[in-house]
PDB file of C-alpha atoms and ligand atoms in Angstrom:
ATOM      1  CA  MET B   1      29.074 -13.100  21.022  1.00  0.00           C
ATOM      2  CA  PHE B   2      27.131 -13.223  17.785  1.00  0.00           C
ATOM      3  CA  GLU B   3      28.117  -9.648  17.075  1.00  0.00           C
ATOM      4  CA  THR B   4      31.794 -10.200  17.835  1.00  0.00           C
ATOM      5  CA  ILE B   5      31.842 -12.866  15.149  1.00  0.00           C
ATOM      6  CA  LEU B   6      30.049 -10.702  12.632  1.00  0.00           C
ATOM      7  CA  LEU B   7      31.548  -7.336  13.502  1.00  0.00           C
ATOM      8  CA  GLN B   8      35.216  -7.996  13.282  1.00  0.00           C
ATOM      9  CA  GLY B   9      36.219  -4.480  12.458  1.00  0.00           C
ATOM     10  CA  GLY B  10      39.513  -5.658  11.059  1.00  0.00           C
ATOM     11  CA  GLY B  11      42.030  -3.556   9.213  1.00  0.00           C
ATOM     12  CA  GLY B  12      42.009   0.170   9.756  1.00  0.00           C
ATOM     13  CA  PHE B  13      38.326   0.460  10.523  1.00  0.00           C
ATOM     14  CA  GLU B  14      36.991  -0.210  13.987  1.00  0.00           C
ATOM     15  CA  ALA B  15      33.343  -1.238  13.706  1.00  0.00           C
ATOM     16  CA  THR B  16      31.093  -0.266  16.592  1.00  0.00           C
ATOM     17  CA  PRO B  17      29.867  -3.321  18.520  1.00  0.00           C
ATOM     18  CA  VAL B  18      26.101  -3.434  18.958  1.00  0.00           C
ATOM     19  CA  GLY B  19      23.779  -5.743  20.914  1.00  0.00           C
ATOM     20  CA  ALA B  20      22.416  -9.009  19.524  1.00  0.00           C
ATOM     21  CA  LEU B  21      18.851  -7.702  19.071  1.00  0.00           C
ATOM     22  CA  THR B  22      20.137  -4.751  17.044  1.00  0.00           C
ATOM     23  CA  ASN B  23      22.436  -6.899  14.959  1.00  0.00           C
ATOM     24  CA  VAL B  24      19.910  -9.642  14.196  1.00  0.00           C
ATOM     25  CA  THR B  25      17.248  -7.042  13.357  1.00  0.00           C
ATOM     26  CA  LEU B  26      19.592  -5.319  10.897  1.00  0.00           C
ATOM     27  CA  TRP B  27      20.448  -8.601   9.149  1.00  0.00           C
ATOM     28  CA  VAL B  28      16.830  -9.780   8.969  1.00  0.00           C
ATOM     29  CA  THR B  29      15.662  -6.399   7.665  1.00  0.00           C
ATOM     30  CA  ALA B  30      18.357  -6.398   4.970  1.00  0.00           C
ATOM     31  CA  VAL B  31      17.073  -9.766   3.747  1.00  0.00           C
ATOM     32  CA  LEU B  32      13.412  -8.676   3.906  1.00  0.00           C
ATOM     33  CA  MET B  33      14.195  -5.484   1.969  1.00  0.00           C
ATOM     34  CA  GLY B  34      15.869  -7.562  -0.744  1.00  0.00           C
ATOM     35  CA  LEU B  35      12.901  -9.922  -0.907  1.00  0.00           C
ATOM     36  CA  GLY B  36      10.541  -6.938  -0.914  1.00  0.00           C
ATOM     37  CA  ALA B  37      12.312  -5.383  -3.900  1.00  0.00           C
ATOM     38  CA  ALA B  38      12.129  -8.683  -5.794  1.00  0.00           C
ATOM     39  CA  GLY B  39       8.448  -9.070  -4.856  1.00  0.00           C
ATOM     40  CA  ILE B  40       7.569  -5.593  -6.120  1.00  0.00           C
ATOM     41  CA  ILE B  41       9.288  -6.280  -9.455  1.00  0.00           C
ATOM     42  CA  TYR B  42       7.409  -9.556  -9.672  1.00  0.00           C
ATOM     43  CA  GLN B  43       4.118  -7.838  -8.915  1.00  0.00           C
ATOM     44  CA  GLY B  44       4.686  -5.211 -11.606  1.00  0.00           C
ATOM     45  CA  ARG B  45       6.071  -7.618 -14.223  1.00  0.00           C
ATOM     46  CA  GLY B  46       2.944  -7.583 -16.393  1.00  0.00           C
ATOM     47  CA  LEU B  47       2.584  -3.812 -16.570  1.00  0.00           C
ATOM     48  CA  THR B  48       3.187  -2.422 -20.023  1.00  0.00           C
ATOM     49  CA  SER B  49       2.188   1.254 -19.724  1.00  0.00           C
ATOM     50  CA  GLU B  50       4.962   3.788 -19.201  1.00  0.00           C
ATOM     51  CA  GLU B  51       3.390   4.788 -15.914  1.00  0.00           C
ATOM     52  CA  GLY B  52       3.160   1.200 -14.713  1.00  0.00           C
ATOM     53  CA  ILE B  53       6.820   0.525 -15.478  1.00  0.00           C
ATOM     54  CA  GLU B  54       7.904   3.844 -13.944  1.00  0.00           C
ATOM     55  CA  HIS B  55       6.158   3.134 -10.620  1.00  0.00           C
ATOM     56  CA  THR B  56       7.394  -0.460 -10.529  1.00  0.00           C
ATOM     57  CA  VAL B  57      11.003   0.643 -11.027  1.00  0.00           C
ATOM     58  CA  ILE B  58      10.842   3.440  -8.441  1.00  0.00           C
ATOM     59  CA  SER B  59       8.960   1.323  -5.902  1.00  0.00           C
ATOM     60  CA  ALA B  60      11.421  -1.576  -6.218  1.00  0.00           C
ATOM     61  CA  LEU B  61      14.492   0.656  -6.134  1.00  0.00           C
ATOM     62  CA  ILE B  62      13.501   1.973  -2.698  1.00  0.00           C
ATOM     63  CA  PRO B  63      13.771  -1.337  -0.769  1.00  0.00           C
ATOM     64  CA  ALA B  64      16.767  -2.344  -2.911  1.00  0.00           C
ATOM     65  CA  ILE B  65      18.674   0.721  -1.687  1.00  0.00           C
ATOM     66  CA  ALA B  66      17.525   0.023   1.872  1.00  0.00           C
ATOM     67  CA  MET B  67      18.785  -3.550   1.599  1.00  0.00           C
ATOM     68  CA  ALA B  68      22.277  -2.251   0.867  1.00  0.00           C
ATOM     69  CA  MET B  69      22.122   0.293   3.692  1.00  0.00           C
ATOM     70  CA  TYR B  70      20.865  -2.291   6.209  1.00  0.00           C
ATOM     71  CA  LEU B  71      23.647  -4.587   5.107  1.00  0.00           C
ATOM     72  CA  GLY B  72      26.102  -1.762   5.749  1.00  0.00           C
ATOM     73  CA  MET B  73      24.753  -1.323   9.272  1.00  0.00           C
ATOM     74  CA  ALA B  74      24.564  -5.084   9.911  1.00  0.00           C
ATOM     75  CA  THR B  75      28.235  -5.458   9.013  1.00  0.00           C
ATOM     76  CA  GLY B  76      29.071  -2.560  11.316  1.00  0.00           C
ATOM     77  CA  ILE B  77      30.362   0.003   8.824  1.00  0.00           C
ATOM     78  CA  GLY B  78      27.192   2.084   8.948  1.00  0.00           C
ATOM     79  CA  ILE B  79      27.449   2.748  12.696  1.00  0.00           C
ATOM     80  CA  VAL B  80      29.925   4.932  14.600  1.00  0.00           C
ATOM     81  CA  SER B  81      30.324   5.879  18.255  1.00  0.00           C
ATOM     82  CA  ILE B  82      30.353   9.476  19.408  1.00  0.00           C
ATOM     83  CA  GLU B  83      30.833  11.068  22.816  1.00  0.00           C
ATOM     84  CA  ILE B  84      27.802  13.053  24.012  1.00  0.00           C
ATOM     85  CA  ALA B  85      28.550  15.812  26.535  1.00  0.00           C
ATOM     86  CA  GLY B  86      27.622  14.509  29.991  1.00  0.00           C
ATOM     87  CA  GLN B  87      26.065  11.274  28.683  1.00  0.00           C
ATOM     88  CA  GLY B  88      28.921   9.037  27.598  1.00  0.00           C
ATOM     89  CA  THR B  89      29.248   7.262  24.260  1.00  0.00           C
ATOM     90  CA  GLN B  90      26.410   6.654  21.882  1.00  0.00           C
ATOM     91  CA  GLU B  91      26.057   4.873  18.551  1.00  0.00           C
ATOM     92  CA  VAL B  92      25.115   6.911  15.508  1.00  0.00           C
ATOM     93  CA  PHE B  93      23.465   4.827  12.787  1.00  0.00           C
ATOM     94  CA  TRP B  94      24.531   7.285  10.107  1.00  0.00           C
ATOM     95  CA  MET B  95      23.725   4.889   7.286  1.00  0.00           C
ATOM     96  CA  ARG B  96      20.040   5.231   8.178  1.00  0.00           C
ATOM     97  CA  TYR B  97      20.258   8.794   6.930  1.00  0.00           C
ATOM     98  CA  THR B  98      22.069   7.908   3.702  1.00  0.00           C
ATOM     99  CA  ASP B  99      19.235   5.434   3.145  1.00  0.00           C
ATOM    100  CA  TRP B 100      16.511   7.976   3.915  1.00  0.00           C
ATOM    101  CA  ILE B 101      18.135  10.834   1.998  1.00  0.00           C
ATOM    102  CA  VAL B 102      17.779   8.787  -1.189  1.00  0.00           C
ATOM    103  CA  THR B 103      14.702   6.674  -0.511  1.00  0.00           C
ATOM    104  CA  THR B 104      12.349   9.255   1.039  1.00  0.00           C
ATOM    105  CA  PRO B 105      12.561  11.556  -2.015  1.00  0.00           C
ATOM    106  CA  LEU B 106      11.844   8.489  -4.181  1.00  0.00           C
ATOM    107  CA  LEU B 107       8.797   7.676  -2.046  1.00  0.00           C
ATOM    108  CA  LEU B 108       7.511  11.218  -2.438  1.00  0.00           C
ATOM    109  CA  LEU B 109       8.242  11.070  -6.167  1.00  0.00           C
ATOM    110  CA  ASP B 110       6.247   7.834  -6.393  1.00  0.00           C
ATOM    111  CA  LEU B 111       3.265   9.531  -4.721  1.00  0.00           C
ATOM    112  CA  ALA B 112       3.627  12.812  -6.633  1.00  0.00           C
ATOM    113  CA  LEU B 113       3.729  10.990  -9.981  1.00  0.00           C
ATOM    114  CA  LEU B 114       0.562   9.127  -9.014  1.00  0.00           C
ATOM    115  CA  ALA B 115      -1.076  12.515  -8.431  1.00  0.00           C
ATOM    116  CA  LYS B 116       0.306  13.739 -11.788  1.00  0.00           C
ATOM    117  CA  ALA B 117       1.999  16.640 -10.029  1.00  0.00           C
ATOM    118  CA  ASP B 118       3.825  19.436 -11.845  1.00  0.00           C
ATOM    119  CA  ARG B 119       7.586  19.905 -11.583  1.00  0.00           C
ATOM    120  CA  THR B 120       7.400  22.784  -9.120  1.00  0.00           C
ATOM    121  CA  THR B 121       5.411  20.731  -6.624  1.00  0.00           C
ATOM    122  CA  ILE B 122       7.683  17.712  -7.100  1.00  0.00           C
ATOM    123  CA  GLY B 123      10.829  19.833  -6.752  1.00  0.00           C
ATOM    124  CA  SER B 124       9.578  21.534  -3.591  1.00  0.00           C
ATOM    125  CA  LEU B 125       8.637  18.234  -1.986  1.00  0.00           C
ATOM    126  CA  LEU B 126      11.936  16.553  -2.794  1.00  0.00           C
ATOM    127  CA  GLY B 127      14.052  19.570  -1.837  1.00  0.00           C
ATOM    128  CA  LEU B 128      12.347  19.921   1.534  1.00  0.00           C
ATOM    129  CA  ASP B 129      12.692  16.218   2.127  1.00  0.00           C
ATOM    130  CA  VAL B 130      16.458  16.145   1.484  1.00  0.00           C
ATOM    131  CA  PHE B 131      16.779  19.156   3.777  1.00  0.00           C
ATOM    132  CA  MET B 132      14.751  17.364   6.492  1.00  0.00           C
ATOM    133  CA  ILE B 133      16.947  14.245   6.438  1.00  0.00           C
ATOM    134  CA  ALA B 134      20.199  16.237   6.214  1.00  0.00           C
ATOM    135  CA  ALA B 135      19.158  18.250   9.290  1.00  0.00           C
ATOM    136  CA  GLY B 136      18.400  14.994  11.133  1.00  0.00           C
ATOM    137  CA  LEU B 137      21.832  13.632  10.192  1.00  0.00           C
ATOM    138  CA  ILE B 138      23.615  16.741  11.448  1.00  0.00           C
ATOM    139  CA  GLY B 139      21.572  16.572  14.653  1.00  0.00           C
ATOM    140  CA  ALA B 140      22.592  12.944  15.168  1.00  0.00           C
ATOM    141  CA  PHE B 141      26.269  13.971  15.076  1.00  0.00           C
ATOM    142  CA  GLU B 142      25.978  16.955  17.427  1.00  0.00           C
ATOM    143  CA  THR B 143      27.590  16.219  20.788  1.00  0.00           C
ATOM    144  CA  LEU B 144      25.750  18.832  22.835  1.00  0.00           C
ATOM    145  CA  PRO B 145      22.157  17.692  23.597  1.00  0.00           C
ATOM    146  CA  VAL B 146      20.699  21.190  23.154  1.00  0.00           C
ATOM    147  CA  TYR B 147      22.123  21.369  19.607  1.00  0.00           C
ATOM    148  CA  ARG B 148      20.674  17.951  18.855  1.00  0.00           C
ATOM    149  CA  TYR B 149      17.185  19.228  19.772  1.00  0.00           C
ATOM    150  CA  LEU B 150      17.773  22.365  17.744  1.00  0.00           C
ATOM    151  CA  TRP B 151      18.325  20.251  14.614  1.00  0.00           C
ATOM    152  CA  TRP B 152      15.244  18.197  15.460  1.00  0.00           C
ATOM    153  CA  VAL B 153      13.245  21.429  15.401  1.00  0.00           C
ATOM    154  CA  VAL B 154      14.837  22.501  12.090  1.00  0.00           C
ATOM    155  CA  SER B 155      14.155  19.084  10.533  1.00  0.00           C
ATOM    156  CA  THR B 156      10.598  19.019  11.859  1.00  0.00           C
ATOM    157  CA  GLY B 157       9.995  22.457  10.331  1.00  0.00           C
ATOM    158  CA  ALA B 158      10.792  21.003   6.904  1.00  0.00           C
ATOM    159  CA  PHE B 159       8.620  17.977   7.699  1.00  0.00           C
ATOM    160  CA  LEU B 160       5.629  20.196   8.516  1.00  0.00           C
ATOM    161  CA  ALA B 161       6.091  21.976   5.185  1.00  0.00           C
ATOM    162  CA  ILE B 162       6.094  18.568   3.440  1.00  0.00           C
ATOM    163  CA  LEU B 163       2.887  17.588   5.242  1.00  0.00           C
ATOM    164  CA  TRP B 164       1.305  20.849   4.157  1.00  0.00           C
ATOM    165  CA  LEU B 165       2.298  20.237   0.524  1.00  0.00           C
ATOM    166  CA  LEU B 166       0.933  16.689   0.657  1.00  0.00           C
ATOM    167  CA  LEU B 167      -2.384  17.665   2.233  1.00  0.00           C
ATOM    168  CA  GLY B 168      -2.798  20.927   0.312  1.00  0.00           C
ATOM    169  CA  PRO B 169      -1.394  21.422  -3.208  1.00  0.00           C
ATOM    170  CA  LEU B 170      -0.657  17.764  -4.009  1.00  0.00           C
ATOM    171  CA  SER B 171      -4.097  16.610  -2.872  1.00  0.00           C
ATOM    172  CA  ASP B 172      -5.699  19.376  -4.950  1.00  0.00           C
ATOM    173  CA  ILE B 173      -3.809  18.186  -8.023  1.00  0.00           C
ATOM    174  CA  ALA B 174      -4.797  14.558  -7.405  1.00  0.00           C
ATOM    175  CA  SER B 175      -8.458  15.479  -6.920  1.00  0.00           C
ATOM    176  CA  GLN B 176      -8.581  16.946 -10.438  1.00  0.00           C
ATOM    177  CA  ASP B 177      -8.514  13.394 -11.700  1.00  0.00           C
ATOM    178  CA  ASP B 178     -11.544  11.484 -10.422  1.00  0.00           C
ATOM    179  CA  GLY B 179     -10.033   8.144 -11.280  1.00  0.00           C
ATOM    180  CA  ARG B 180      -7.011   8.468  -9.051  1.00  0.00           C
ATOM    181  CA  ALA B 181      -8.248  10.617  -6.158  1.00  0.00           C
ATOM    182  CA  ASP B 182      -9.154   7.590  -4.024  1.00  0.00           C
ATOM    183  CA  SER B 183      -5.971   5.591  -4.454  1.00  0.00           C
ATOM    184  CA  PHE B 184      -3.953   8.775  -4.000  1.00  0.00           C
ATOM    185  CA  SER B 185      -5.586   9.576  -0.665  1.00  0.00           C
ATOM    186  CA  THR B 186      -5.166   5.995   0.592  1.00  0.00           C
ATOM    187  CA  LEU B 187      -1.445   6.029  -0.212  1.00  0.00           C
ATOM    188  CA  ARG B 188      -1.008   9.586   1.059  1.00  0.00           C
ATOM    189  CA  ASN B 189      -2.650   8.695   4.377  1.00  0.00           C
ATOM    190  CA  LEU B 190      -0.531   5.573   4.730  1.00  0.00           C
ATOM    191  CA  LEU B 191       2.610   7.585   4.017  1.00  0.00           C
ATOM    192  CA  ILE B 192       1.737  10.342   6.486  1.00  0.00           C
ATOM    193  CA  GLY B 193       0.624   7.856   9.162  1.00  0.00           C
ATOM    194  CA  LEU B 194       3.984   6.084   9.029  1.00  0.00           C
ATOM    195  CA  TRP B 195       6.230   9.102   8.496  1.00  0.00           C
ATOM    196  CA  VAL B 196       4.957  11.041  11.521  1.00  0.00           C
ATOM    197  CA  VAL B 197       6.257   8.278  13.796  1.00  0.00           C
ATOM    198  CA  TYR B 198       9.922   8.833  12.781  1.00  0.00           C
ATOM    199  CA  PRO B 199      10.505  12.201  14.491  1.00  0.00           C
ATOM    200  CA  VAL B 200       8.777  10.872  17.620  1.00  0.00           C
ATOM    201  CA  VAL B 201      11.029   7.793  17.743  1.00  0.00           C
ATOM    202  CA  TRP B 202      14.083   9.995  17.155  1.00  0.00           C
ATOM    203  CA  LEU B 203      13.096  12.248  20.030  1.00  0.00           C
ATOM    204  CA  LEU B 204      12.288   9.426  22.452  1.00  0.00           C
ATOM    205  CA  GLY B 205      15.095   7.113  21.336  1.00  0.00           C
ATOM    206  CA  VAL B 206      18.856   7.194  21.781  1.00  0.00           C
ATOM    207  CA  GLU B 207      19.176  10.288  19.572  1.00  0.00           C
ATOM    208  CA  GLY B 208      17.030  12.299  21.983  1.00  0.00           C
ATOM    209  CA  PHE B 209      15.734  11.584  25.486  1.00  0.00           C
ATOM    210  CA  GLY B 210      17.027   8.004  25.528  1.00  0.00           C
ATOM    211  CA  LEU B 211      13.720   6.551  26.756  1.00  0.00           C
ATOM    212  CA  ILE B 212      13.762   3.738  24.173  1.00  0.00           C
ATOM    213  CA  PRO B 213      16.764   1.344  24.307  1.00  0.00           C
ATOM    214  CA  VAL B 214      18.780   1.032  21.101  1.00  0.00           C
ATOM    215  CA  GLY B 215      17.689  -2.561  20.349  1.00  0.00           C
ATOM    216  CA  ILE B 216      13.979  -1.712  20.591  1.00  0.00           C
ATOM    217  CA  GLU B 217      14.536   1.450  18.575  1.00  0.00           C
ATOM    218  CA  THR B 218      16.193  -0.592  15.827  1.00  0.00           C
ATOM    219  CA  VAL B 219      13.172  -2.924  15.747  1.00  0.00           C
ATOM    220  CA  ILE B 220      10.737   0.014  15.581  1.00  0.00           C
ATOM    221  CA  TYR B 221      12.670   1.678  12.736  1.00  0.00           C
ATOM    222  CA  ALA B 222      12.909  -1.654  10.907  1.00  0.00           C
ATOM    223  CA  LEU B 223       9.127  -2.195  11.102  1.00  0.00           C
ATOM    224  CA  LEU B 224       8.475   1.389  10.009  1.00  0.00           C
ATOM    225  CA  ASP B 225      10.983   1.158   7.154  1.00  0.00           C
ATOM    226  CA  LEU B 226       9.551  -2.154   5.935  1.00  0.00           C
ATOM    227  CA  SER B 227       5.983  -0.785   5.978  1.00  0.00           C
ATOM    228  CA  ALA B 228       6.938   2.577   4.444  1.00  0.00           C
ATOM    229  CA  LYS B 229       8.984   0.966   1.680  1.00  0.00           C
ATOM    230  CA  VAL B 230       7.798  -2.575   0.950  1.00  0.00           C
ATOM    231  CA  GLY B 231       4.167  -2.226   2.100  1.00  0.00           C
ATOM    232  CA  PHE B 232       3.814   1.141   0.395  1.00  0.00           C
ATOM    233  CA  GLY B 233       5.523  -0.187  -2.762  1.00  0.00           C
ATOM    234  CA  PHE B 234       3.164  -3.137  -3.120  1.00  0.00           C
ATOM    235  CA  LEU B 235       0.116  -0.914  -2.651  1.00  0.00           C
ATOM    236  CA  MET B 236       1.485   1.647  -5.104  1.00  0.00           C
ATOM    237  CA  VAL B 237       2.102  -0.897  -7.867  1.00  0.00           C
ATOM    238  CA  SER B 238      -1.296  -2.469  -7.295  1.00  0.00           C
ATOM    239  CA  ALA B 239      -3.007   0.958  -7.434  1.00  0.00           C
ATOM    240  CA  VAL B 240      -1.183   1.910 -10.632  1.00  0.00           C
ATOM    241  CA  SER B 241      -1.975  -1.468 -12.134  1.00  0.00           C
ATOM    242  CA  ASP B 242      -5.710  -0.914 -11.489  1.00  0.00           C
ATOM    243  CA  LEU B 243      -5.550   2.622 -12.851  1.00  0.00           C
ATOM    244  CA  THR B 244      -3.581   1.974 -15.997  1.00  0.00           C
ATOM    245  CA  GLU B 245      -4.396  -1.575 -17.024  1.00  0.00           C
ATOM    246  CA  GLY B 246      -7.915  -1.524 -15.548  1.00  0.00           C
ATOM    247  CA  GLY B 247      -9.119   1.843 -16.727  1.00  0.00           C
ATOM    248  CA  GLN B 248      -6.636   3.034 -19.331  1.00  0.00           C
ATOM    249  CA  ALA B 249      -9.221   4.735 -21.571  1.00  0.00           C
ATOM    250  CA  THR B 250     -10.864   6.717 -18.782  1.00  0.00           C
ATOM    251  CA  GLN B 251      -7.481   7.732 -17.426  1.00  0.00           C
ATOM    252  CA  ASP B 252      -6.276   8.982 -20.769  1.00  0.00           C
ATOM    253  CA  ARG B 253      -9.344  11.107 -21.224  1.00  0.00           C
ATOM    254  CA  ALA B 254      -9.179  12.527 -17.702  1.00  0.00           C
ATOM    255  CA  GLY B 255      -5.440  13.085 -18.049  1.00  0.00           C
ATOM    256  CA  ALA B 256      -5.822  14.954 -21.312  1.00  0.00           C
ATOM    257  CA  THR B 257      -8.276  17.437 -19.848  1.00  0.00           C
ATOM    258  CA  ALA B 258      -6.863  17.830 -16.344  1.00  0.00           C
ATOM    259  CA  THR B 259      -3.102  18.041 -16.664  1.00  0.00           C
ATOM    260  CA  SER B 260      -1.353  21.308 -17.234  1.00  0.00           C
ATOM    261  CA  ASP B 261       1.963  19.587 -18.023  1.00  0.00           C
ATOM    262  CA  ASP B 262       4.281  22.364 -16.929  1.00  0.00           C
TER     263      ASP B 262
HETATM  264  C1  RET K 301      14.274  12.809  11.494  1.00  0.00           C
HETATM  265  C2  RET K 301      15.031  13.730  12.429  1.00  0.00           C
HETATM  266  C3  RET K 301      14.177  14.406  13.416  1.00  0.00           C
HETATM  267  C4  RET K 301      13.107  15.223  12.801  1.00  0.00           C
HETATM  268  C5  RET K 301      12.446  14.554  11.639  1.00  0.00           C
HETATM  269  C6  RET K 301      12.941  13.399  11.057  1.00  0.00           C
HETATM  270  C7  RET K 301      12.109  12.774  10.024  1.00  0.00           C
HETATM  271  C8  RET K 301      12.288  11.599   9.475  1.00  0.00           C
HETATM  272  C9  RET K 301      11.421  10.964   8.540  1.00  0.00           C
HETATM  273  C10 RET K 301      11.881   9.809   8.009  1.00  0.00           C
HETATM  274  C11 RET K 301      11.188   8.969   7.119  1.00  0.00           C
HETATM  275  C12 RET K 301      11.752   7.850   6.753  1.00  0.00           C
HETATM  276  C13 RET K 301      11.159   6.870   5.897  1.00  0.00           C
HETATM  277  C14 RET K 301      11.874   5.788   5.586  1.00  0.00           C
HETATM  278  C15 RET K 301      11.380   4.781   4.733  1.00  0.00           C
HETATM  279  O1  RET K 301      11.756   3.689   4.764  1.00  0.00           O
HETATM  280  C16 RET K 301      15.203  12.635  10.311  1.00  0.00           C
HETATM  281  C17 RET K 301      14.069  11.469  12.192  1.00  0.00           C
HETATM  282  C18 RET K 301      11.206  15.209  11.125  1.00  0.00           C
HETATM  283  C19 RET K 301      10.114  11.520   8.199  1.00  0.00           C
HETATM  284  C20 RET K 301       9.804   7.035   5.371  1.00  0.00           C
END
């Protein structure tokens, strides 16, 4: 009833009707993402160093983009129905992937800049990440279950490579700078801890085995997205604020000796 009011699907576009839990969750998350973006800007307002401003802008942009994408799904345009062989119709929340394909590289960039990573490491991380999300999107549109799982495997392959880069090369780079090793590992662990849940939810949810109903899956993704974007963003800006405004001199010295700047 609520959704029939909100999802009119007028004109030439037929919006996919979704349940009330899904719809309310999408609306609430859109609002919280918007508030989160504003909160992160507010938190970083006093930062004057280039690094402080850079991290504030990136960290705030992430939930701002998500707000728009959640709004797109809440109003119905970001969801389509497809016919799965032998399983009937199923909603594809394709706008999730257009959110992730932009915001997950920004999250990795945020973390890689904190570690003072070189361009090769940053490029590899971001390239693999776009590949991972694109593979997930293709998988979500496949109509034969076996092909859907094939894309899950392809996407997870890229994800494992990202995890290796984060735990190996990127951590090595961050550890060259005593001042930021601790905050880097806290944020890295938070990121990994949240990110590993996504492929599991995909596999167990409507995209895969269908063990989690769509409404619950929407709530789980919303909580993950809010933590991975807004929670992570607040912690990132606070870490950078401590590093730059709190210990600017030490950082400059360490940075001058440790970075290779290539
Ligand atoms: C998909 C498809 C199945 C395989 C894998 C996936 C990974 C998704 C990830 C998403 C992270 C999203 C974040 C959003 C922030 O708000 C695409 C589900 C590996 C890791 C952090």
